[in-house]
PDB file of C-alpha atoms in Angstrom:
ATOM      1  CA  MET P   6     -50.431 -33.668  26.592  1.00  0.00           C
ATOM      2  CA  ARG P   7     -46.644 -35.306  26.890  1.00  0.00           C
ATOM      3  CA  PRO P   8     -44.906 -33.028  27.885  1.00  0.00           C
ATOM      4  CA  ILE P   9     -42.002 -33.228  24.271  1.00  0.00           C
ATOM      5  CA  THR P  10     -43.953 -33.733  20.875  1.00  0.00           C
ATOM      6  CA  LEU P  11     -42.272 -34.511  17.621  1.00  0.00           C
ATOM      7  CA  ASP P  12     -44.480 -32.893  14.471  1.00  0.00           C
ATOM      8  CA  VAL P  13     -43.643 -33.496  11.126  1.00  0.00           C
ATOM      9  CA  ASP P  14     -44.221 -30.038   8.469  1.00  0.00           C
ATOM     10  CA  PRO P  15     -45.429 -30.086   5.865  1.00  0.00           C
ATOM     11  CA  GLN P  16     -42.215 -29.891   3.900  1.00  0.00           C
ATOM     12  CA  GLY P  17     -41.145 -33.023   6.069  1.00  0.00           C
ATOM     13  CA  ARG P  18     -39.234 -31.573   8.038  1.00  0.00           C
ATOM     14  CA  ARG P  19     -38.948 -32.783  11.744  1.00  0.00           C
ATOM     15  CA  ILE P  20     -39.434 -30.743  14.665  1.00  0.00           C
ATOM     16  CA  LEU P  21     -39.468 -31.627  18.339  1.00  0.00           C
ATOM     17  CA  SER P  22     -40.969 -28.611  20.794  1.00  0.00           C
ATOM     18  CA  CYS P  23     -41.046 -28.973  24.516  1.00  0.00           C
ATOM     19  CA  ALA P  24     -43.627 -27.763  27.066  1.00  0.00           C
ATOM     20  CA  CYS P  25     -41.247 -25.375  28.291  1.00  0.00           C
ATOM     21  CA  GLY P  26     -41.301 -23.079  24.832  1.00  0.00           C
ATOM     22  CA  THR P  27     -37.900 -25.647  23.703  1.00  0.00           C
ATOM     23  CA  ILE P  28     -38.361 -26.264  19.492  1.00  0.00           C
ATOM     24  CA  GLU P  29     -36.230 -27.862  17.754  1.00  0.00           C
ATOM     25  CA  ILE P  30     -36.731 -28.654  13.359  1.00  0.00           C
ATOM     26  CA  ALA P  31     -34.203 -30.878  12.938  1.00  0.00           C
ATOM     27  CA  ARG P  32     -31.146 -30.685  11.126  1.00  0.00           C
ATOM     28  CA  ALA P  33     -29.700 -34.154   9.965  1.00  0.00           C
ATOM     29  CA  ASN P  34     -30.591 -36.435  12.838  1.00  0.00           C
ATOM     30  CA  ASP P  35     -27.895 -33.381  14.575  1.00  0.00           C
ATOM     31  CA  TRP P  36     -30.306 -32.171  17.446  1.00  0.00           C
ATOM     32  CA  GLN P  37     -28.756 -29.426  20.132  1.00  0.00           C
ATOM     33  CA  GLU P  38     -31.864 -29.010  22.077  1.00  0.00           C
ATOM     34  CA  PHE P  39     -32.725 -32.480  22.692  1.00  0.00           C
ATOM     35  CA  THR P  40     -31.027 -34.942  24.660  1.00  0.00           C
ATOM     36  CA  ILE P  41     -32.588 -38.607  22.569  1.00  0.00           C
ATOM     37  CA  GLU P  42     -31.044 -41.624  23.637  1.00  0.00           C
ATOM     38  CA  ALA P  43     -32.965 -44.590  21.588  1.00  0.00           C
ATOM     39  CA  VAL P  44     -34.369 -47.521  23.844  1.00  0.00           C
ATOM     40  CA  ASP P  45     -35.494 -50.371  20.618  1.00  0.00           C
ATOM     41  CA  ASN P  46     -35.588 -49.872  16.877  1.00  0.00           C
ATOM     42  CA  ASP P  47     -39.275 -47.814  17.678  1.00  0.00           C
ATOM     43  CA  LEU P  48     -38.797 -46.470  20.725  1.00  0.00           C
ATOM     44  CA  ALA P  49     -36.324 -43.377  22.138  1.00  0.00           C
ATOM     45  CA  VAL P  50     -36.499 -40.901  24.758  1.00  0.00           C
ATOM     46  CA  VAL P  51     -36.247 -37.373  24.764  1.00  0.00           C
ATOM     47  CA  THR P  52     -35.543 -35.080  26.960  1.00  0.00           C
ATOM     48  CA  CYS P  53     -34.920 -31.686  26.845  1.00  0.00           C
ATOM     49  CA  ALA P  54     -32.244 -29.756  27.491  1.00  0.00           C
ATOM     50  CA  ASN P  55     -33.007 -26.590  28.894  1.00  0.00           C
ATOM     51  CA  CYS P  56     -35.801 -27.581  31.438  1.00  0.00           C
ATOM     52  CA  GLU P  57     -34.834 -31.656  31.546  1.00  0.00           C
ATOM     53  CA  ARG P  58     -38.427 -32.890  31.043  1.00  0.00           C
ATOM     54  CA  ASN P  59     -38.675 -36.076  28.753  1.00  0.00           C
ATOM     55  CA  THR P  60     -40.830 -38.670  27.096  1.00  0.00           C
ATOM     56  CA  ARG P  61     -41.065 -41.579  24.560  1.00  0.00           C
ATOM     57  CA  LEU P  62     -41.409 -41.023  21.032  1.00  0.00           C
ATOM     58  CA  GLY P  63     -41.970 -43.479  18.999  1.00  0.00           C
ATOM     59  CA  ARG P  64     -40.056 -43.774  15.113  1.00  0.00           C
ATOM     60  CA  LEU P  65     -37.382 -40.707  16.264  1.00  0.00           C
ATOM     61  CA  GLY P  66     -35.716 -39.841  13.319  1.00  0.00           C
ATOM     62  CA  ALA P  67     -36.687 -43.221  10.835  1.00  0.00           C
ATOM     63  CA  GLU P  68     -36.588 -42.995   6.979  1.00  0.00           C
ATOM     64  CA  ALA P  69     -38.956 -44.246   5.595  1.00  0.00           C
ATOM     65  CA  GLU P  70     -38.161 -48.015   4.693  1.00  0.00           C
ATOM     66  CA  THR P  71     -39.274 -48.947   1.770  1.00  0.00           C
ATOM     67  CA  PRO P  72     -39.425 -53.558   2.117  1.00  0.00           C
ATOM     68  CA  PRO P  73     -37.332 -55.345   0.118  1.00  0.00           C
ATOM     69  CA  HIS P  74     -39.460 -57.143  -3.147  1.00  0.00           C
ATOM     70  CA  SER P  75     -39.303 -60.540  -4.073  1.00  0.00           C
ATOM     71  CA  THR P  76     -36.914 -61.837  -6.520  1.00  0.00           C
ATOM     72  CA  TRP P  77     -39.375 -64.856  -7.385  1.00  0.00           C
TER      73      TRP P  77
END
């Protein structure tokens, strides 16, 4: 089991939770209880400010992007 997990509730809000009990709901990509360091486009290292555990999570905070449509 990962020490930090990312869930999405039925309203689409992103929720980070740590094994130490820290839980936070995203507020416009402004996380206060977790530090997020982008590794590449689809991967980030997330660290809990309370216990300093960290893990790598994919597509953290990435909004769904629609592919460009062909105009021909």
